[in-house]
XYZ file of C-alpha atoms in Angstrom:
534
model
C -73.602 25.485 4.929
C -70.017 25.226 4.132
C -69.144 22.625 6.432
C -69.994 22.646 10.440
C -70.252 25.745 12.910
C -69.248 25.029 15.758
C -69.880 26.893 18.950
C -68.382 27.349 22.091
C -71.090 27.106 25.183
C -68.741 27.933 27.748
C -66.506 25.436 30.232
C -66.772 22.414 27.870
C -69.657 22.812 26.058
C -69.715 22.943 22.382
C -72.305 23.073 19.553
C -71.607 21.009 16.243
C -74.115 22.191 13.502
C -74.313 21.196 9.878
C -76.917 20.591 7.446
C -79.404 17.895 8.912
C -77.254 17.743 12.490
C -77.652 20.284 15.524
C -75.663 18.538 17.879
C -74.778 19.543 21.789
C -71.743 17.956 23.922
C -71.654 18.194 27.232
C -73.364 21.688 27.573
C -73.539 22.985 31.532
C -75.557 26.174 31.085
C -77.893 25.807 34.228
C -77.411 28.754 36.748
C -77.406 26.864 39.922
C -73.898 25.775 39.147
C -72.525 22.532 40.084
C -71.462 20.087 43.276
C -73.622 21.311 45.989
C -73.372 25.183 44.592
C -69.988 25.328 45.086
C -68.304 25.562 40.780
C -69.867 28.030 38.646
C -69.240 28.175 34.708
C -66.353 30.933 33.941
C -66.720 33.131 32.722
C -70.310 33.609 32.912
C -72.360 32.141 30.032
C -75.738 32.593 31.179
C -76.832 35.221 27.983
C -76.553 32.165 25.923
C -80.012 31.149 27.032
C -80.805 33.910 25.285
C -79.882 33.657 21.851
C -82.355 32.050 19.418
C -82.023 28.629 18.346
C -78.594 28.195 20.270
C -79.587 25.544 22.603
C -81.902 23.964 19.890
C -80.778 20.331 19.052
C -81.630 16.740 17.784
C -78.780 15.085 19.608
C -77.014 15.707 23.000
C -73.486 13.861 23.790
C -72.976 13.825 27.616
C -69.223 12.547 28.071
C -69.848 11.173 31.971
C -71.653 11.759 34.972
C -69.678 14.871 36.619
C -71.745 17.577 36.955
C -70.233 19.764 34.925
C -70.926 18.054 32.250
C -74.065 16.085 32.734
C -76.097 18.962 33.107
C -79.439 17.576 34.732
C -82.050 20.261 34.752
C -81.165 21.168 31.287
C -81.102 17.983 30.011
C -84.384 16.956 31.856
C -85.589 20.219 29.922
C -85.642 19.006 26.705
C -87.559 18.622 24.452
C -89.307 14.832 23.938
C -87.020 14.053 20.504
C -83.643 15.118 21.842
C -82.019 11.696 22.072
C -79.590 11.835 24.885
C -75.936 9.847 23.995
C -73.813 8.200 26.871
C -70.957 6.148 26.776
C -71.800 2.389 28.089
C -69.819 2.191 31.365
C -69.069 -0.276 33.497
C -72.121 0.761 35.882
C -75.106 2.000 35.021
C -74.539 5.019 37.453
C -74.303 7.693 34.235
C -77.506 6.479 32.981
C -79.367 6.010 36.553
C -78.446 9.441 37.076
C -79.933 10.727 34.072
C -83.119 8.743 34.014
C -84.008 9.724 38.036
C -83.555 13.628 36.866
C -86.156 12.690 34.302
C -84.013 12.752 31.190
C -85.870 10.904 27.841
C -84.405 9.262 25.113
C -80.694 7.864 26.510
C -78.887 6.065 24.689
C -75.691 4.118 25.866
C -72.990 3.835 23.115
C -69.956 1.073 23.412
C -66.684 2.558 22.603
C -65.582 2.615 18.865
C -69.070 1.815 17.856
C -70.289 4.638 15.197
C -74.067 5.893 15.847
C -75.421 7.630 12.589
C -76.746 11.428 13.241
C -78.612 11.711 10.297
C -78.978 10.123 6.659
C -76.094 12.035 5.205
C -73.267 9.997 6.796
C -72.497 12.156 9.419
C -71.834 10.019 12.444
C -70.448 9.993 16.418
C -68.388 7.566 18.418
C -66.874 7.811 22.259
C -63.158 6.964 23.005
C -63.365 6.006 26.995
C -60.335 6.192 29.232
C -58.251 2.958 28.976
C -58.258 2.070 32.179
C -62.256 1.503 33.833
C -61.069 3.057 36.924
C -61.747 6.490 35.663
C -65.602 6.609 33.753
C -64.288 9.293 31.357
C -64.870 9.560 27.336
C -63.790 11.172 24.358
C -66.270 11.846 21.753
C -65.199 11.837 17.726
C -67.790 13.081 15.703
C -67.576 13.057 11.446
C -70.007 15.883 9.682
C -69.796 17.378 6.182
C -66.520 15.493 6.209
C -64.931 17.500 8.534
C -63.594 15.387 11.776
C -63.921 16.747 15.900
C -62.345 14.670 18.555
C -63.799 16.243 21.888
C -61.610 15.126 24.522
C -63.902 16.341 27.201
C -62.228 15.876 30.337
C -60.736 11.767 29.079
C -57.279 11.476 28.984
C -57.053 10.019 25.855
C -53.547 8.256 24.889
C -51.480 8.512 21.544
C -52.402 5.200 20.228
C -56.248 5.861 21.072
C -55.961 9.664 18.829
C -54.435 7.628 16.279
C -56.876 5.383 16.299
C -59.491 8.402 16.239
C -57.588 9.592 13.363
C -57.746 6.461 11.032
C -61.401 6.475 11.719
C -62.325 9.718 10.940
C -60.227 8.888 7.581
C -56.975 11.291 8.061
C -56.226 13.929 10.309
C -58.057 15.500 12.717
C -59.227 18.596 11.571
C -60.413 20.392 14.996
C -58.528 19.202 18.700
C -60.600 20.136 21.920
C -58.624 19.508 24.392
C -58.700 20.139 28.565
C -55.789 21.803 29.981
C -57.013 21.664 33.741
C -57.927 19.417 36.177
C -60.626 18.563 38.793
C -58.779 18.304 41.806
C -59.569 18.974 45.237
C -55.649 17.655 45.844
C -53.884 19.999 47.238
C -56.056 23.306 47.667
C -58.418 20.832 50.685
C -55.548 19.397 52.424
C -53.576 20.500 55.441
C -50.626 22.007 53.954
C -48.626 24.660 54.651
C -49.134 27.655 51.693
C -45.961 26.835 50.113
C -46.595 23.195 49.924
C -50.169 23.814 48.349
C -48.609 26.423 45.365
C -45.842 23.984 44.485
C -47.706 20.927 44.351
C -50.616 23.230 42.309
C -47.513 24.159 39.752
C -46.325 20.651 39.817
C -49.918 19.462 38.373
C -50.630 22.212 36.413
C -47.195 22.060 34.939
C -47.816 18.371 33.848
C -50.674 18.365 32.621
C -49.846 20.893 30.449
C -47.000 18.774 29.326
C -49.173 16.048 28.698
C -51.740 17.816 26.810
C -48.863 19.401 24.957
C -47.273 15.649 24.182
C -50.141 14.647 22.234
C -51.245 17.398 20.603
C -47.691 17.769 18.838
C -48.173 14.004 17.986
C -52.003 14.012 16.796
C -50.875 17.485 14.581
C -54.593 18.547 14.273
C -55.352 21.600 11.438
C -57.101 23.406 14.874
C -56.765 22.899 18.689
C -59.101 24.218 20.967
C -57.589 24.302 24.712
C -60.616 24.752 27.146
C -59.212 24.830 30.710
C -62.502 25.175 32.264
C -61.931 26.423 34.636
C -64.477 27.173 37.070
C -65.100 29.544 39.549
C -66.104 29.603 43.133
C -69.302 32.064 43.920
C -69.964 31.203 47.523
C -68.302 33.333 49.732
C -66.979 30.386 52.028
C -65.388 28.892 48.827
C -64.658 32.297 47.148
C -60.630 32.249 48.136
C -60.442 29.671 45.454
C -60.438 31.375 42.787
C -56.925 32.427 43.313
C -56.338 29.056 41.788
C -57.207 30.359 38.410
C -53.922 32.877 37.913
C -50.434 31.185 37.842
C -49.591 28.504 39.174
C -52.824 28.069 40.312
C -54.498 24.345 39.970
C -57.221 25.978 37.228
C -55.565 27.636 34.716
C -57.955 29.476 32.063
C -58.254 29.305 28.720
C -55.898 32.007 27.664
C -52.548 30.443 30.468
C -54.026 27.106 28.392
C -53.402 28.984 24.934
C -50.727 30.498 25.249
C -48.722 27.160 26.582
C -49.733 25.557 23.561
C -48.657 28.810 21.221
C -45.454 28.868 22.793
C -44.520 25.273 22.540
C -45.848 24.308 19.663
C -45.533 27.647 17.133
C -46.602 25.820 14.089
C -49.675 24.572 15.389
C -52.836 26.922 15.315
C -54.464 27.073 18.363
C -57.630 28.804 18.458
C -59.428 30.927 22.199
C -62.806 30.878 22.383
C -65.119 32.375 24.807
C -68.892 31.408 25.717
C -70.512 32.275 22.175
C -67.459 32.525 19.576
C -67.657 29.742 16.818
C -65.801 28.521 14.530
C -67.078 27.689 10.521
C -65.124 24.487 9.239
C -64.554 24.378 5.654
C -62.990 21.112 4.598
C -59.203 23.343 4.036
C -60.471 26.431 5.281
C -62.032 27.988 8.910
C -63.491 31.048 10.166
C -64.262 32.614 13.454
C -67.027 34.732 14.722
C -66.439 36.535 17.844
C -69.456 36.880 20.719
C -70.427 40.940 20.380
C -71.343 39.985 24.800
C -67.168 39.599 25.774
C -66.328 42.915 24.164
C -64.123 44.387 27.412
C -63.321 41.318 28.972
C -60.255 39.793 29.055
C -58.584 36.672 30.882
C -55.388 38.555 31.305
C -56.839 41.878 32.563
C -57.611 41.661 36.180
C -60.020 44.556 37.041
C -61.932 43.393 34.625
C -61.866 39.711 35.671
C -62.301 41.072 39.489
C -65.603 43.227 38.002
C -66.577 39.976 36.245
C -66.235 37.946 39.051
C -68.319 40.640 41.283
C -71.194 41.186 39.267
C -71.548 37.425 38.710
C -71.609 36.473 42.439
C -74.108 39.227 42.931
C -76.281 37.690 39.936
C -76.013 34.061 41.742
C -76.524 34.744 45.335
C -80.084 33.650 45.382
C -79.260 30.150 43.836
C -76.288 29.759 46.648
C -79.505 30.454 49.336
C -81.199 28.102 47.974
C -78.147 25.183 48.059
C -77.780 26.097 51.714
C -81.540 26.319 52.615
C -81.948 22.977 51.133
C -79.486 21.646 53.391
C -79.831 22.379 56.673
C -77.738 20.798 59.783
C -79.570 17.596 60.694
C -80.917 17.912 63.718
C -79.685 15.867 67.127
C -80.933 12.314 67.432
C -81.336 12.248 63.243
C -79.684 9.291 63.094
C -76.750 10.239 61.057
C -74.076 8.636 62.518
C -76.329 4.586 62.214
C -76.679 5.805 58.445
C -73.268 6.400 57.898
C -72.419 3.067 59.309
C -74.617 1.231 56.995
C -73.015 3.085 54.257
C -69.376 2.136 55.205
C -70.264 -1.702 55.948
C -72.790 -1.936 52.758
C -69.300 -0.303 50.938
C -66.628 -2.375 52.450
C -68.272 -5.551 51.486
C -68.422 -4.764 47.649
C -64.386 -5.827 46.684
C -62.112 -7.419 48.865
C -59.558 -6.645 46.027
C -59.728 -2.382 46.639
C -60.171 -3.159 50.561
C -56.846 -5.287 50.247
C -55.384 -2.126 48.157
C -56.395 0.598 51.109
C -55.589 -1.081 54.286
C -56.117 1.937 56.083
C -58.240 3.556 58.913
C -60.203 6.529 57.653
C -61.472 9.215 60.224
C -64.358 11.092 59.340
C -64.704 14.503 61.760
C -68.522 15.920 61.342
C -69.159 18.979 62.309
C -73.075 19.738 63.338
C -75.779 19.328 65.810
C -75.895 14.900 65.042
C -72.157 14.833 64.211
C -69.713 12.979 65.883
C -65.902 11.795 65.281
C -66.420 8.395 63.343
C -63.218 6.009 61.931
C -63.928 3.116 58.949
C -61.023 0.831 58.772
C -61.422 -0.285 55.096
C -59.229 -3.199 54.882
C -57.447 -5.419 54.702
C -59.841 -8.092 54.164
C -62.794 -6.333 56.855
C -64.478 -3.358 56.968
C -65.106 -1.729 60.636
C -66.655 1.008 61.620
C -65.946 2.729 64.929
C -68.646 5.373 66.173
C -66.827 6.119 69.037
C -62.863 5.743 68.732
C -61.007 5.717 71.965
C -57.767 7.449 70.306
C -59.076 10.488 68.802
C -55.150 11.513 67.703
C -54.106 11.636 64.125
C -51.454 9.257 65.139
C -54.465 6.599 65.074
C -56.240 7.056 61.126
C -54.295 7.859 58.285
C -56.863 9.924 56.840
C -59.147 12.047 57.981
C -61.568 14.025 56.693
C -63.358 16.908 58.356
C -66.924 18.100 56.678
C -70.327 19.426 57.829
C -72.823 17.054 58.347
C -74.997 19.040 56.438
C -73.169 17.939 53.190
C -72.664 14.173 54.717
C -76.339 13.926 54.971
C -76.065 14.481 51.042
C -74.081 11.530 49.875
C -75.834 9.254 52.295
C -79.648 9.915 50.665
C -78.063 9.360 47.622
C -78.670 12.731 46.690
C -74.924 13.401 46.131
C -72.025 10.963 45.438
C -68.853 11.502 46.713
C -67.114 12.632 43.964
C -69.894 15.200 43.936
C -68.948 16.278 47.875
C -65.415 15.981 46.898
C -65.214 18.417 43.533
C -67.917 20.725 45.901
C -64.232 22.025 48.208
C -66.739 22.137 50.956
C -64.397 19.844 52.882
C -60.675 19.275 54.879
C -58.332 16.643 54.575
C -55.374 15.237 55.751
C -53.162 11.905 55.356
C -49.886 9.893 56.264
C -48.241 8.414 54.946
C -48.987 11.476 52.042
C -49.915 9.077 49.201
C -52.584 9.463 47.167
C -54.214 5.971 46.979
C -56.502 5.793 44.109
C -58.015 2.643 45.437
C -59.564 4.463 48.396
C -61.070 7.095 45.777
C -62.242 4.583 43.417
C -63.970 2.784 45.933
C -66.119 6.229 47.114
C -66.605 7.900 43.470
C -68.046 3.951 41.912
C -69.403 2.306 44.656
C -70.602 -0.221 42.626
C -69.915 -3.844 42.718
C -69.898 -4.229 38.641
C -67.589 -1.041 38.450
C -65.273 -2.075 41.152
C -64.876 -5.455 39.676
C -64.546 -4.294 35.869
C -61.364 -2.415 37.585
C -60.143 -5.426 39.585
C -60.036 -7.484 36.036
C -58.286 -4.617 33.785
C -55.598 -5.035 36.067
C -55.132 -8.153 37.326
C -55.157 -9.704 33.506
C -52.819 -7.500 31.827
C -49.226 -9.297 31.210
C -47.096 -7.414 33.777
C -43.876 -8.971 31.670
C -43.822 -7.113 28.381
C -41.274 -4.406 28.814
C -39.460 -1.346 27.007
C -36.405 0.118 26.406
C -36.764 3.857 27.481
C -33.637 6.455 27.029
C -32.613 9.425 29.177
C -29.308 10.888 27.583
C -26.773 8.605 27.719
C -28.955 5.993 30.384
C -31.021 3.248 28.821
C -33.544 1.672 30.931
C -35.703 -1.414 30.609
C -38.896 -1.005 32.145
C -42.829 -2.652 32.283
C -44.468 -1.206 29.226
C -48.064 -0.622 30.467
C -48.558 1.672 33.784
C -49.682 -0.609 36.396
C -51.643 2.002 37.331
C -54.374 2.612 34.120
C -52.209 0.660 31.330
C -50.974 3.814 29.633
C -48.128 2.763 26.857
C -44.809 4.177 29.042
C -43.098 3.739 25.026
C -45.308 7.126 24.013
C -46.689 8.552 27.442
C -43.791 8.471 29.636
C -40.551 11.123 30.348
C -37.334 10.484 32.588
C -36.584 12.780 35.450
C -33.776 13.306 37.072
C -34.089 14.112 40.514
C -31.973 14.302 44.071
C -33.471 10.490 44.843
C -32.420 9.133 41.444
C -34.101 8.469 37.910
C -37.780 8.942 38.090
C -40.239 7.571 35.380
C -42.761 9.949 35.138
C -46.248 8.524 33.426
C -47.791 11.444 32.183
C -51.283 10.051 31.807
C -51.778 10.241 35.859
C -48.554 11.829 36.875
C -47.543 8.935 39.015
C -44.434 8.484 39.811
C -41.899 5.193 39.780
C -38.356 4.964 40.845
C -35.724 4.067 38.068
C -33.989 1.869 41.208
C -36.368 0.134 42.982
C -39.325 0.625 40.819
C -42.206 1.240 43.391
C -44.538 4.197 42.691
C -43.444 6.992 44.626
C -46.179 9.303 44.924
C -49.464 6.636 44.802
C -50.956 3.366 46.536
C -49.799 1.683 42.774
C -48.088 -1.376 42.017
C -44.189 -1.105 41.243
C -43.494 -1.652 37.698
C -40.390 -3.667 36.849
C -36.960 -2.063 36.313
C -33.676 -4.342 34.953
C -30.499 -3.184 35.343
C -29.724 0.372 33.807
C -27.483 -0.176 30.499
């Protein structure tokens, strides 16, 4: 073989094989879909179960726990010798997860730290996310000489690709790369339908930028966008896939493409659908084109509509059985003493995050044991309230409204909350409208190890280094390292210009800091510092 194939599975999945190495990343081929039935894989790569020796493997890379990516029925599927790679988090929750679906063979890798494939040199290593907030990872992998960085859904900085690149020994010689997000900000809040598309064109617009940034910087011989995106197969979730055209939140893979053709010319990008692959000569590459999408097209709606149609028909059974398996609990269940325990066995992990939300959370359940329940997380205490006097919004600053089926979920530990969240099958509102990160990081990690790996990243940084940044004729001097997740502002930053004044714009998370007072405008973030404009 002539250097590795390598295969698209569909969303993020991809297939590296060379000679002595059948290797899967993050392959999400099961047809129950994912997060409580709600995301399905677009388009639809279920006839890949199909084709001989596809799925066949010696290795499996799983990037982190979303489910997505961490397939668990197919990975508690395999066969007894597939070894099973994670990164080594924070918290065990990755592994946990994996090992309670029955999954053999894991193996937790620390970042930077090469794992042999084989006996021919060929050889894997995952990048995480700076910042242990978010449990995300790149994976590098070297075969037949021929270098992959897989960004899976990691937002990997400059100096981190560069890094990747001296490793692997020169440039990179194939780019995946994720052009959407996993957001149920805006498309769940309580916005009016303006609002919602501008904010979805604000975020799609930037992360496109970003993606855009360091691709141009990393100059890879082939990029591969994969926007995901998903798609919504439940008819009470259905309406979302109007988020996939423009300026929807989840662009596809052709929007994705065609960005990255039009803004970078010189740089070959490559589309590939569930089944298309890719040979990798050491100077050379060829693609092979799945027979199965003949007809379909990302830009042609009927068939898209047609697609989306048949597919829903072909999963309706498996959205049944989501719903059958949670029914309403019944009156007198004990729901609302559960999710007390929950809140108070929560609030007590890090005073740090409680100190960083300070804020009353109502939760509005919906359902035969429901009720209207507030958790004041902070500062310094945790209450819970089972029966709040003030039901107004004037009294919480963030409510959520949900089903209790889907409650009763997260609190058997069947689903996490990032799992209930990335499901859509929930309403939200807030004020002030500030996405606090603290408040999320506390729900998605829950655990004391995780929460306190975040507390030290960014309490022992130096907050004094700074850098000169230039907008036109404007120089400002400004903290180097986001406050937020320690992105470089030197390489990942822009300047806007806007009615309010200068904004620095950190394109890693898209928060936003004033250029005059230097407090984040659009997140519960510390300010960064700001000297006086030259």
């Amino acid at each position: 073989m002539d250097g590795p194939l390598v295969t698209s599975l569909g969303h993020a999945g991809l297939r590296v094989e060379a000679s002595g190495l059948k290797l899967l990343c993050d392959p999400w081929l099961s047809p129950g879909g994912a997060f409580l039935g709600s995301w399905f894989q677009f388009p639809d790569n279920s006839h890949l179960r199909t084709v001989p020796g596809l799925l066949d493997a010696d290795w499996v890379a799983v990037s982190h726990e979303h489910l997505d990516h961490m397939d668990l029925a197919f990975l508690a599927a395999l066969p007894a010798g597939v070894r099973v790679v994670i990164p080594k988090y924070p918290a065990p929750t990755c592994r946990n997860r994996l090992t309670a679906a029955g999954v053999r063979h894991v193996i937790e890798l620390e970042a930077w730290r090469r794992l042999p494939l084989n006996t021919r040199g060929d050889w894997l290593t995952v990048i995480p996310e700076q910042s242990p907030m978010c449990h995300d990872a790149a994976f590098l992998i070297v075969a037949d000489g021929v270098s992959i960085m897989h960004t899976n859904d990691a937002r990997i900085s400059l100096a981190q690709t560069r890094r990747a690149m001296a490793e692997a020994g020169g440039p990179l010689d194939l780019m995946a790369v994720q052009m959407s997000g996993a957001s149920w900000h805006p498309i769940c809040y309580d916005y009016p339908p303006e609002i919602v598309a501008k904010i979805c064109a604000d975020k799609r617009g930037n992360k496109f930028k970003a993606v855009t940034r360091l691709v141009r910087s990393a100059k890879p011989r082939l990029v591969l966008p994969y926007a995901g995106p998903p798609c919504f197969l439940d008819p009470t979730l259905a309406h979302h896939n109007a988020q996939i055209p423009e300026p929807g939140i989840f662009p596809d893979q052709a929007q994705a493409t065609a960005w990255l053709r039009d803004r970078i010319p010189g740089q070959e990008t490559l589309l590939m659908l569930p089944g298309d692959s890719v040979q990798l000569a050491s100077t050379s590459h060829g693609v092979t084109r799945d027979a199965h999408w003949e007809g379909f097209a990302y830009d042609d709606s009927v068939a898209v509509a047609n697609h989306l149609e048949a597919y829903a028909a072909s999963r309706a059974q498996e959205i049944a059985d989501v719903w059958a398996a949670h029914p309403d609990p019944a009156a007198g269940s004990g729901l609302a003493e559960r999710f007390a325990e929950h809140f108070t066995r929560l609030g007590g992990m890090n005073s740090y995050f409680l100190d960083r939300i300070a804020m009353t959370v109502r939760f509005d359940v919906s359902g035969a044991d429901g009720g209207m329940w507030d958790v004041q997380l902070g500062p310094e205490r945790t209450v819970v309230n089972l029966d709040p006097k003030d039901r107004s919004n004037e009294a919480v600053q963030y409510k959520l409204t949900m089903e209790a089926r889907w409650l009763e979920a997260v609190l058997s530990g069947e689903a996490r909350w990032e799992d209930l969240f990335l499901s859509l099958r929930f309403q939200s509102w807030r004020c002030p409208d500030v996405y606090n990160d603290y408040l999320v990081g506390l729900l998605k990690h829950a655990d004391v190890d995780a929460l306190q790996a975040v507390q030290d990243y960014e309490t022992k940084r130096d907050p004094n280094e700074m850098v000169t940044l230039q907008s036109g004729d404007r120089t400002f001097e400004v903290t180097r390292y986001c406050p937020h997740a320690g992105e470089d502002l030197a390489e990942g930053a822009v300047i806007e210009n806007t009615a309010e004044g200068p904004v620095l714009r950190c394109l890693a998370h898209n928060f936003g800091f004033s250029l005059t007072t230097g407090e984040c405008l659009n997140a519960r973030c510390d300010a960064i510092k700001v000297a006086t404009p030259v």
